[in-house]
Short mmCIF file of C-alpha atoms in Angstrom, two decimals:
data_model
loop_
_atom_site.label_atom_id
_atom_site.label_comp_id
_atom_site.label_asym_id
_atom_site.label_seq_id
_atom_site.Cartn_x
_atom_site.Cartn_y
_atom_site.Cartn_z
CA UNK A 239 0.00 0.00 0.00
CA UNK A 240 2.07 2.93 -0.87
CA UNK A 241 1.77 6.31 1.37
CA UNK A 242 -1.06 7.98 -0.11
CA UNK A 243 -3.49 5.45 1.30
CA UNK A 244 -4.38 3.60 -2.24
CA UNK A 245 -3.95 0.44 -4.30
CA UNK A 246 -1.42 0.31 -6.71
CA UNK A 247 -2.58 -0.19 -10.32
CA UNK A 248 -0.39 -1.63 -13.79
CA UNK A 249 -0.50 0.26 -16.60
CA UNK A 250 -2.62 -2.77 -18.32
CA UNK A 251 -5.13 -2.34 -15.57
CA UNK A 252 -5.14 1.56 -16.12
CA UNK A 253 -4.82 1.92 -19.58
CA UNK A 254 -7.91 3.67 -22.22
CA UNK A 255 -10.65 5.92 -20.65
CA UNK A 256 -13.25 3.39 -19.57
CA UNK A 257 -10.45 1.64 -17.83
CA UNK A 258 -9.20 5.18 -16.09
CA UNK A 259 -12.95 6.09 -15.23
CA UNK A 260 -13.17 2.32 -13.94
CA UNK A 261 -10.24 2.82 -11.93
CA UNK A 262 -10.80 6.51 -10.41
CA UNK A 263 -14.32 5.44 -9.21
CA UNK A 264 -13.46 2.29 -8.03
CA UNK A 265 -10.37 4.41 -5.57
CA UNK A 266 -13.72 7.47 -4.58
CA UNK A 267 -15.21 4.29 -3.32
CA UNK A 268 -12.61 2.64 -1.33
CA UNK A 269 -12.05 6.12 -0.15
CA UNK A 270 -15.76 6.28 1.41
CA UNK A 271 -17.24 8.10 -1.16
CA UNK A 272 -21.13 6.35 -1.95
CA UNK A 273 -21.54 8.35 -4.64
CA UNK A 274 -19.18 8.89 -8.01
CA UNK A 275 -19.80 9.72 -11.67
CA UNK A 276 -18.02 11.61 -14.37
CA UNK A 277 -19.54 14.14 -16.36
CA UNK A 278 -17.68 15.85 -19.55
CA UNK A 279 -16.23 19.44 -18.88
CA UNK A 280 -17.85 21.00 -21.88
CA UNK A 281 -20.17 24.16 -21.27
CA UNK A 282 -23.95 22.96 -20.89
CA UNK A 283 -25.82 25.85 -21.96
CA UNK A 284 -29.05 25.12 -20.06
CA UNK A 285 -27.28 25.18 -16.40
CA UNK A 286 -25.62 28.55 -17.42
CA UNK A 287 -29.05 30.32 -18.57
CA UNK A 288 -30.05 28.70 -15.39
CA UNK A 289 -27.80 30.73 -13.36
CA UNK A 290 -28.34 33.98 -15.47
CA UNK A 291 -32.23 34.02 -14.97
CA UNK A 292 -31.48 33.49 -10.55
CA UNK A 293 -28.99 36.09 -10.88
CA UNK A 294 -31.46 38.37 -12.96
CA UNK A 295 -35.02 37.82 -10.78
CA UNK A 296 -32.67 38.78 -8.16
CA UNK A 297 -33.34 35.39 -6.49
CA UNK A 298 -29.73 35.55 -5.36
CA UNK A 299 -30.38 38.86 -2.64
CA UNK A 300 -27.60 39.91 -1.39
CA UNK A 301 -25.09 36.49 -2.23
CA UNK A 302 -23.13 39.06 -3.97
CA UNK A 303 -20.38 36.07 -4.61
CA UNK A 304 -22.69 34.79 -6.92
CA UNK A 305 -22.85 37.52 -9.20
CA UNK A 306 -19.13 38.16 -9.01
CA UNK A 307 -18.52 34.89 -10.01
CA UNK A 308 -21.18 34.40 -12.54
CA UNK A 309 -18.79 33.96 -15.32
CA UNK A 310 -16.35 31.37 -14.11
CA UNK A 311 -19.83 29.46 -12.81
CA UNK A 312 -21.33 29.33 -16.50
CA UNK A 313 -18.79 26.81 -17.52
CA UNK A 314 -16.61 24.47 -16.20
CA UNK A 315 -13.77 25.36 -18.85
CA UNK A 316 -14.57 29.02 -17.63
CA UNK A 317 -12.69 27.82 -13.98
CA UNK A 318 -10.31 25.95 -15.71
CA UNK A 319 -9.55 25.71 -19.46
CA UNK A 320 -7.70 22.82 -19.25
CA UNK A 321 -10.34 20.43 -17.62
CA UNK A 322 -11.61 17.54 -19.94
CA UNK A 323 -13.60 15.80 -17.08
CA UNK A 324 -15.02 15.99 -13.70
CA UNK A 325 -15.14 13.41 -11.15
CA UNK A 326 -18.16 13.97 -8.88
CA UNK A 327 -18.06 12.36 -5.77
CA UNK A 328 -20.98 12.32 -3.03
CA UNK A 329 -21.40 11.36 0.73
CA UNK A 330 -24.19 10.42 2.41
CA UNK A 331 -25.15 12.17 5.68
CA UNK A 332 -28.52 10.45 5.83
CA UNK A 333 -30.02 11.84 9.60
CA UNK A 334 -30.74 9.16 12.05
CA UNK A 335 -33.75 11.15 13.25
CA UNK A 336 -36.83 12.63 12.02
CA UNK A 337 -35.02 16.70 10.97
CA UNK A 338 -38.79 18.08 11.88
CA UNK A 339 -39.55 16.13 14.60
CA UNK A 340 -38.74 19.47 16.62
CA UNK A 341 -41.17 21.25 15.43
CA UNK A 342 -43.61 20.56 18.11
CA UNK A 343 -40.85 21.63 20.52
CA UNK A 344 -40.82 25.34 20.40
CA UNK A 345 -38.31 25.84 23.50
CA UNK A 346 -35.44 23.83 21.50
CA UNK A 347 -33.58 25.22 18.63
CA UNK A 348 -33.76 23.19 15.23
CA UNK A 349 -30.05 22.86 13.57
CA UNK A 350 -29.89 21.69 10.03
CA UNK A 351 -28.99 17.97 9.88
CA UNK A 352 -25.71 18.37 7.93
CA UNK A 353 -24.55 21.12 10.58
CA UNK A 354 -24.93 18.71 13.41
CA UNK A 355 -21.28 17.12 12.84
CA UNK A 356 -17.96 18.42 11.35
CA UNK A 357 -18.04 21.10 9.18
CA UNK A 358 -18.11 18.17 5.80
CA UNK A 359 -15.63 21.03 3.88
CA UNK A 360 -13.03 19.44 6.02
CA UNK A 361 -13.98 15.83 5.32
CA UNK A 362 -15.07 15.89 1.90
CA UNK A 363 -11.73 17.95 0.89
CA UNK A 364 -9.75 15.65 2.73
CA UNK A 365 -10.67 12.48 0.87
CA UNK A 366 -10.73 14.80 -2.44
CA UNK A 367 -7.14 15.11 -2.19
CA UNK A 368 -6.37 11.43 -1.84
CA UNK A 369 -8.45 11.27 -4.68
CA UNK A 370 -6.70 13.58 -6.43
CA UNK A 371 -2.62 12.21 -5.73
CA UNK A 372 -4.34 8.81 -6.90
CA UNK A 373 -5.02 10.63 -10.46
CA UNK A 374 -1.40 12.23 -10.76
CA UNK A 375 0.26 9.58 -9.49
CA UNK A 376 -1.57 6.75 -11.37
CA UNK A 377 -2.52 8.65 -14.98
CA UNK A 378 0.23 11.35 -14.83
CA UNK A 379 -2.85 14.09 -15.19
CA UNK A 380 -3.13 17.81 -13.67
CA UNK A 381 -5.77 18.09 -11.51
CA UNK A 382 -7.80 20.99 -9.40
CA UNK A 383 -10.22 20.14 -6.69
CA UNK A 384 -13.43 21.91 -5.48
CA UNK A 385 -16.27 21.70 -2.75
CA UNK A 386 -18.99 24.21 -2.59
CA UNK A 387 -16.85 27.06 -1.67
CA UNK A 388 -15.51 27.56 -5.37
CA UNK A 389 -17.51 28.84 -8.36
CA UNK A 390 -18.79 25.40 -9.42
CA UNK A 391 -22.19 24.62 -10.45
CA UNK A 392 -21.90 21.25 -8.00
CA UNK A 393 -25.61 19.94 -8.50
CA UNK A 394 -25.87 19.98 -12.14
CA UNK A 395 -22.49 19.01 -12.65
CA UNK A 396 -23.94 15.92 -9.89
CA UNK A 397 -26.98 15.25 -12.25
CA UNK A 398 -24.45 15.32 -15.58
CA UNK A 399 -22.91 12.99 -14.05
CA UNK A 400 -25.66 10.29 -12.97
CA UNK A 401 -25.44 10.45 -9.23
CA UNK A 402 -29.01 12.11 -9.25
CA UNK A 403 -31.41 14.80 -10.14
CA UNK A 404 -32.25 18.42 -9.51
CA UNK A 405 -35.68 17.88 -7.96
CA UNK A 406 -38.35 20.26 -7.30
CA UNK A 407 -36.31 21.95 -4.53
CA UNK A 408 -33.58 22.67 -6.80
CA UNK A 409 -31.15 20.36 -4.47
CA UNK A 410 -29.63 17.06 -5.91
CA UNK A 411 -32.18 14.09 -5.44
CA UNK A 412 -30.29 10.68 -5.24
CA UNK A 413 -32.71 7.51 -5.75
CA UNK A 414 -30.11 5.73 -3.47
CA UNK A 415 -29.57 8.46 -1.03
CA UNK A 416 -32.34 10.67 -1.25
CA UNK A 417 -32.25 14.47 -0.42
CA UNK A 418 -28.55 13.74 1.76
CA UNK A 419 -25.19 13.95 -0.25
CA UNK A 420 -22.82 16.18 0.63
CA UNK A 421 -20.99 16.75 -3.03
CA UNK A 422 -17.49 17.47 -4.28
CA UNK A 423 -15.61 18.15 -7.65
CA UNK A 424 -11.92 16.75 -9.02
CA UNK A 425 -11.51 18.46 -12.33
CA UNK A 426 -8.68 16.68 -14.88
CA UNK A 427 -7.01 17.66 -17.79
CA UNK A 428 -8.00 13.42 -18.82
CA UNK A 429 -10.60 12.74 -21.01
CA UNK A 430 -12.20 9.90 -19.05
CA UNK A 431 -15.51 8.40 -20.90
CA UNK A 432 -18.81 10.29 -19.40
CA UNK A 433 -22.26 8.74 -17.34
CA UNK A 434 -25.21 9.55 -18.58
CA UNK A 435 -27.15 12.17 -16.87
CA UNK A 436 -29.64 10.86 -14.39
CA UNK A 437 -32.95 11.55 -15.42
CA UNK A 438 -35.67 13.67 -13.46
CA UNK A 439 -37.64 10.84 -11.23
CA UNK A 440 -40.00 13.74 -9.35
CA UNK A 441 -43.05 12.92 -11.27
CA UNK A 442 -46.17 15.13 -10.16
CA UNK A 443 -44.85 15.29 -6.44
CA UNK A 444 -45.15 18.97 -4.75
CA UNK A 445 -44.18 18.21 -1.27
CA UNK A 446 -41.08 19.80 -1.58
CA UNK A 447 -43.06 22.81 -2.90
CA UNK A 448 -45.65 22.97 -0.16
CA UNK A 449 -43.77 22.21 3.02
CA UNK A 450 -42.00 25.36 2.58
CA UNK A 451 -42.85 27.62 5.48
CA UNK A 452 -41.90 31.21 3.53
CA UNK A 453 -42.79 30.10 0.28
CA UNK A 454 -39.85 29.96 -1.32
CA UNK A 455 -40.78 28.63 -4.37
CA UNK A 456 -42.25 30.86 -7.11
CA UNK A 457 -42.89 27.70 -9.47
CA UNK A 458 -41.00 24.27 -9.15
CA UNK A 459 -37.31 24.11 -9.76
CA UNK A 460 -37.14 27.85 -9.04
CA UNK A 461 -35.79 28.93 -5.81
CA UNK A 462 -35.99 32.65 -4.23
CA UNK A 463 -33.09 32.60 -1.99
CA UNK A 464 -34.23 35.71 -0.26
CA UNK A 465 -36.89 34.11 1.17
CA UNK A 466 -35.34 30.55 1.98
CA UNK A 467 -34.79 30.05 5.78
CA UNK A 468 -31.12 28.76 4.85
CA UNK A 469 -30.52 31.91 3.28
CA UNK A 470 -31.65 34.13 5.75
CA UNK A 471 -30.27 32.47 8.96
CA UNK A 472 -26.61 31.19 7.14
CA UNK A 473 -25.71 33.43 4.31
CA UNK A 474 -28.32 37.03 5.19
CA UNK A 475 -26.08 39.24 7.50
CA UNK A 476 -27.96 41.96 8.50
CA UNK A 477 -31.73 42.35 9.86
CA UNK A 478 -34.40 39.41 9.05
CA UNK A 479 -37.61 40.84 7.30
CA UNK A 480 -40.69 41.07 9.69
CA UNK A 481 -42.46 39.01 7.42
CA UNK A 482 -40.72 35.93 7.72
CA UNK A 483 -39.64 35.96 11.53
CA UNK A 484 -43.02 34.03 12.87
CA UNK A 485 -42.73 31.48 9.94
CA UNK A 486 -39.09 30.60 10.78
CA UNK A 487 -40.30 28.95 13.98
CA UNK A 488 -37.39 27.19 16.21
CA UNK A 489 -35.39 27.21 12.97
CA UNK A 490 -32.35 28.53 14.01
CA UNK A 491 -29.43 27.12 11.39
CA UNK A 492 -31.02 26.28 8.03
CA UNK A 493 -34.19 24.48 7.37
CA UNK A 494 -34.51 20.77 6.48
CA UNK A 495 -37.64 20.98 6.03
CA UNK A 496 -37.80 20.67 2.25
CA UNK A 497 -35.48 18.16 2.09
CA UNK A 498 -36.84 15.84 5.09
CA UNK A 499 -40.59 15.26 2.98
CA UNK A 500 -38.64 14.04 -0.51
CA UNK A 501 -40.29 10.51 -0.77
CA UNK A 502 -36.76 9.49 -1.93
CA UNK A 503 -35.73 9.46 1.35
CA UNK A 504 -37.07 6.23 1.87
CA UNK A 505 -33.95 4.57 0.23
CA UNK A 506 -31.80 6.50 1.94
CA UNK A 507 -29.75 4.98 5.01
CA UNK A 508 -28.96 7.00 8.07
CA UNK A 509 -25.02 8.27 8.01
CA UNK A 510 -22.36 5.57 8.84
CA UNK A 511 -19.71 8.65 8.38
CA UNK A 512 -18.18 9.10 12.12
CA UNK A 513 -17.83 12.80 11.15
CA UNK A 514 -21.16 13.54 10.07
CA UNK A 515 -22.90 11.94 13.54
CA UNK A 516 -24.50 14.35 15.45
CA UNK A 517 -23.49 16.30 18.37
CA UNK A 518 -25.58 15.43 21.42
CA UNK A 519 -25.64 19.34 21.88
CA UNK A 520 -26.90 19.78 18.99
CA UNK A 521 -29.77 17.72 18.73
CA UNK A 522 -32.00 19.60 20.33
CA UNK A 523 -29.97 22.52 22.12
CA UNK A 524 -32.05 24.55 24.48
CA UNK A 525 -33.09 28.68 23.37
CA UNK A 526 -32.20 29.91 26.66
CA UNK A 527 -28.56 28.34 26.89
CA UNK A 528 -27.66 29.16 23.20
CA UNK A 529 -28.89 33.14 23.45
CA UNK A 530 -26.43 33.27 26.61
CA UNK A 531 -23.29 32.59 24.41
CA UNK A 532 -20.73 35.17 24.25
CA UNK A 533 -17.98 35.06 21.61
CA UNK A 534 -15.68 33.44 23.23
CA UNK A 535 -18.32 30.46 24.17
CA UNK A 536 -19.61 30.70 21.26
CA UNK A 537 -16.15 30.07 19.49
CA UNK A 538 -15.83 27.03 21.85
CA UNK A 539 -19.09 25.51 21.31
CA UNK A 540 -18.90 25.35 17.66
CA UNK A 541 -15.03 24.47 16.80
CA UNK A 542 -15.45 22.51 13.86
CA UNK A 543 -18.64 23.36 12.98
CA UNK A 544 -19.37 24.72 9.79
CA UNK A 545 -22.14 26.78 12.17
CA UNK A 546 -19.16 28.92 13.29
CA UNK A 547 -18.49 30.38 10.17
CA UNK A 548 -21.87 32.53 10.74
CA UNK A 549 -20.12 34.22 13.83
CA UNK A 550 -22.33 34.70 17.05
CA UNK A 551 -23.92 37.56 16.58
CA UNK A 552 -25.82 36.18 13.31
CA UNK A 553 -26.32 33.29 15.11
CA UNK A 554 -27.91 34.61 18.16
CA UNK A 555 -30.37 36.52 16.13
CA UNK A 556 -31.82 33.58 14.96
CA UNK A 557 -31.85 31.77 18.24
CA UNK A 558 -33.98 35.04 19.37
CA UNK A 559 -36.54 35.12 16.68
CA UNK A 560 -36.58 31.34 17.77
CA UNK A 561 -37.12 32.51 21.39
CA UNK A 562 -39.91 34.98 20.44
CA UNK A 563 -41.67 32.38 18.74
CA UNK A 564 -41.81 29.55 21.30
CA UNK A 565 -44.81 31.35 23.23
CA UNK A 566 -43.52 30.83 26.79
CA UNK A 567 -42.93 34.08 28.60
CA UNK A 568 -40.63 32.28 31.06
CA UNK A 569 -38.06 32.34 28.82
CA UNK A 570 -38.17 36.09 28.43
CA UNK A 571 -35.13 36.96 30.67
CA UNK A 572 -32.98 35.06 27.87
CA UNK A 573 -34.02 37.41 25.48
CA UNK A 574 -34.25 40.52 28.20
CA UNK A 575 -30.51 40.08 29.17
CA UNK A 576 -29.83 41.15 25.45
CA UNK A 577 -31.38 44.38 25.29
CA UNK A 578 -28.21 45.98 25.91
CA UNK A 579 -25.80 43.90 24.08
CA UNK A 580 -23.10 45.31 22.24
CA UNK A 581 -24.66 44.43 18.64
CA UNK A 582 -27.65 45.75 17.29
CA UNK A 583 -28.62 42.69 15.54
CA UNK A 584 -28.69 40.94 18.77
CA UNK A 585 -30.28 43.93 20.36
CA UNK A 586 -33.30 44.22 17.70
CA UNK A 587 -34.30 40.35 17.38
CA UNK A 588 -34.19 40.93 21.65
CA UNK A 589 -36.77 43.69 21.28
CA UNK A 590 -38.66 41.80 18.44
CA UNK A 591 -38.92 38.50 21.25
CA UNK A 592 -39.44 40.60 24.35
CA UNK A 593 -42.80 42.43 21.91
CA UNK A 594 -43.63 38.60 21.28
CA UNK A 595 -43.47 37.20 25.05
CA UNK A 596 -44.48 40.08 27.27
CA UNK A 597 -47.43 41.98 28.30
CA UNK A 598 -48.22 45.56 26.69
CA UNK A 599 -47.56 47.55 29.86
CA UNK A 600 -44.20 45.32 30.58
CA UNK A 601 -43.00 45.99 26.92
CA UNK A 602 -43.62 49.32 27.42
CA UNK A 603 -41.80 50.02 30.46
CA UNK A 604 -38.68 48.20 28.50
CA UNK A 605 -39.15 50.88 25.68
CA UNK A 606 -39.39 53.75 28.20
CA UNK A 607 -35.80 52.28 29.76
CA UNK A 608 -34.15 51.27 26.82
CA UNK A 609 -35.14 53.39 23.55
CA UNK A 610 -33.67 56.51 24.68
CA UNK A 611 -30.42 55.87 24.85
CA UNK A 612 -30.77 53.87 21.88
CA UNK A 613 -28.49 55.20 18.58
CA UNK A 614 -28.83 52.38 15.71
CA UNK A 615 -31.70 52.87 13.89
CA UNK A 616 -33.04 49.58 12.91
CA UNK A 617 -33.26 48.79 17.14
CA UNK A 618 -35.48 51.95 17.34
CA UNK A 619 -37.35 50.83 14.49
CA UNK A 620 -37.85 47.82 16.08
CA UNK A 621 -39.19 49.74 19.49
CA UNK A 622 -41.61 51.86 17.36
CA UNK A 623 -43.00 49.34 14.99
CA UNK A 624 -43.87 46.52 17.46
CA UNK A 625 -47.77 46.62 17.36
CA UNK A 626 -47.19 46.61 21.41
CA UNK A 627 -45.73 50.45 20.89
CA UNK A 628 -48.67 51.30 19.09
CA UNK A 629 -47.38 50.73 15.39
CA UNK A 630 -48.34 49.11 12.66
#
C-alpha cells in the first residue's frame, strides 16, 4: 500500500478511458465516497441560462459572490480551461432522526442535519485530495479540486454525471440516497468516458413545494433565496424581514424541512460517516442556553462546525426570533438580558422577542428604559414598529 493510502494499479489495468474512469471510481469508493460519476467538462448551456435568470429575478439577494462569479460558474472550462472531465463524488449524511420532529418543541432550537457534525468542507476535501494524488500519481494528469466554496455549479455538474437529479427543490435528489449527499468536484485535464445524466424521477410530487414555510418557491425548480430560511439564517447578515420571523419557527441554522418530505428518502440509510454523527448538543440545544453565548463560548461551542463560520452575533439573532416564537414568557429573561448587548442585531431580534413574550404595559416600560439611549436605527425601528408600541 504505498503512502497515499491507495492500491497500486499496472499500466494494463489503467490503460484507455473506460479503464481510467473504472479505476478513479473504483479508488472514490474505497475512499468512502457512496456516490461517483463523471460528467464531460464541456459548457452545458441550459445550467448557465439557469444561473443567469437566478442572478437576474434577483433570487440571489444579497449572495453578492454569486454575481461576481457568474462567469467562471457558467462553464466548467470558464474555472479551468484545461479540464476535460469531472469526477463527482458524493457522501451520504442520511439523519438518524426525524429533521422536523422538533417542530412541536418550540423551546429547542432546530439545527440543520448536515450542521450537526464536522463542518463536511473538512472531510469531503480531505478524501478529495487522496483522490486527487491517486489521479497524478496513477494517470500522470493535472488536476484541481473543489467543494462548494468555489464557483462550481456542484448539482448539475452531480446530475451530468448520474449520481441524481435536480428535484423540485432545486437540491440534488439521489434515488439511493435521497435528499442527503454532501458533493465534491476533481476536475482533470483526462478525457475519461462520461455517465449519462440521471434523469428527473419527481413525477407530479409537490411536497417539496408545499412544506416550505416562507414560500420559497415561485414555481418548481425555481428557488428565491431571499426568502429561503437557509438563506436568511446562514448566508443574510444583516436584519431578518418582519415578514418571515413568525414562519421561521425554532429554525435557528437552516431548514430541512424541504429536504426531510422528498419521498426518496425512503432509500436513503442514516449516516455511517463518524464525522457527520451528530453532536448530542446539537440535537435539540435549548433557546435559553444558546442566546447566553458570548464570543468566546460561542467560538468554543462550535469548533469545527461549519455553524461557526456565521459568527455569534448572526447566530444569536436567529436563536432570538426562535425565542420569540416559542410562546412561553418564562423564557423572556434570555431574550431581556440582550437588550443591551453590544450588537444591534442581537439587540433588535431581543426587542422583536421581548414584543412577542411580554405583556403591553411590561414591553412598554422596556421601551421607556431602553429606547432613549438607543443610537442604531433599525433597534429603534424595532421599538416603534412593534404593534405593542402602538405601530403598525
Amino acid at each position: 500500500m504505498p503512502s497515499g493510502g491507495y492500491s497500486a494499479l499496472t499500466a494494463s489495468e489503467t490503460a484507455g478511458p473506460d479503464r481510467a474512469r473504472d479505476a478513479i471510481l473504483a479508488q472514490a469508493r474505497a475512499l468512502g465516497f457512496q456516490a461517483a460519476g463523471v460528467a464531460s467538462a464541456d459548457e452545458a448551456p441550459r445550467d448557465a441560462e439557469s444561473l443567469r435568470a437566478f442572478l437576474r429575478l434577483g433570487y440571489a439577494g444579497d449572495m453578492a459572490w454569486l454575481r461576481r462569479t457568474a462567469e467562471r460558474r457558467s462553464s466548467p472550462r470558464a474555472l479551468w480551461p484545461e479540464a476535460r472531465s469531472i469526477v463527482v463524488v458524493g457522501i451520504s449524511y442520511g439523519p438518524a432522526h426525524d429533521p422536523l420532529r422538533l417542530l412541536d418543541a418550540p423551546a429547542r432550537g432546530i439545527v440543520s442535519a448536515y450542521a450537526q457534525g464536522r463542518d463536511y468542507h473538512d472531510v469531503v476535501k480531505g478524501r478529495l485530495r487522496r483522490l486527487a494524488r491517486f489521479v497524478v500519481d496513477t494517470f500522470g494528469a493535472e488536476v484541481k479540486l473543489f467543494i462548494d466554496t468555489a464557483p462550481v455549479m456542484e448539482k448539475p455538474l452531480a446530475a451530468r454525471a448520474g449520481i441524481g437529479w435536480q428535484g423540485k427543490h432545486t437540491n440534488l435528489v439521489s434515488r439511493r440516497h435521497g435528499s442527503w449527499l454532501f458533493l465534491g468536484e476533481l476536475f482533470t485535464t483526462l478525457d475519461i468516458a462520461p455517465d449519462e445524466g440521471e434523469a428527473d424521477h419527481c413525477g407530479s410530487c409537490r411536497q417539496c413545494l408545499d412544506v416550505c414555510p416562507t414560500d420559497a418557491f415561485p414555481a418548481p425548480y425555481r428557488l428565491d433565496a431571499r426568502r429561503c430560511i437557509s438563506y436568511l439564517t446562514i448566508e443574510h447578515k444583516g436584519h431578518i424581514a418582519p415578514e418571515y420571523r413568525a414562519a421561521m419557527g425554532n429554525r435557528i441554522y437552516g431548514c430541512d424541512d424541504c429536504l426531510a418530505v422528498c419521498p426518496w428518502n425512503k432509500f436513503a440509510g442514516r449516516t455511517e460517516e463518524y464525522a457527520f454523527l451528530p453532536r448530542a448538543e446539537l440535537t435539540a440545544p435549548r433557546l435559553v442556553d444558546l442566546a447566553a453565548l458570548d464570543d468566546a463560548s460561542f467560538r468554543t461551542v462550535f469548533s469545527g462546525s461549519p455553524i461557526k463560520r456565521i459568527g455569534r452575533d448572526r447566530f444569536v439573532r436567529n436563536v432570538l426570533i426562535a425565542i420569540g416564537n416559542c410562546g412561553e414568557a418564562g423564557v423572556w429573561p434570555a431574550a431581556g438580558r440582550l437588550l443591551g448587548d453590544a450588537s444591534p442585531l442581537v439587540r433588535a431580534m431581543a426587542v422583536w422577542a421581548s414584543g412577542r413574550l411580554l405583556a403591553p404595559a411590561r414591553f412598554a416600560a422596556l421601551r421607556a428604559r431602553h429606547e432613549p439611549a438607543e443610537r442604531d436605527p433599525a433597534v429603534r425601528a424595532e421599538w416603534q414598529g412593534h404593534p405593542q408600541a402602538g405601530g403598525h
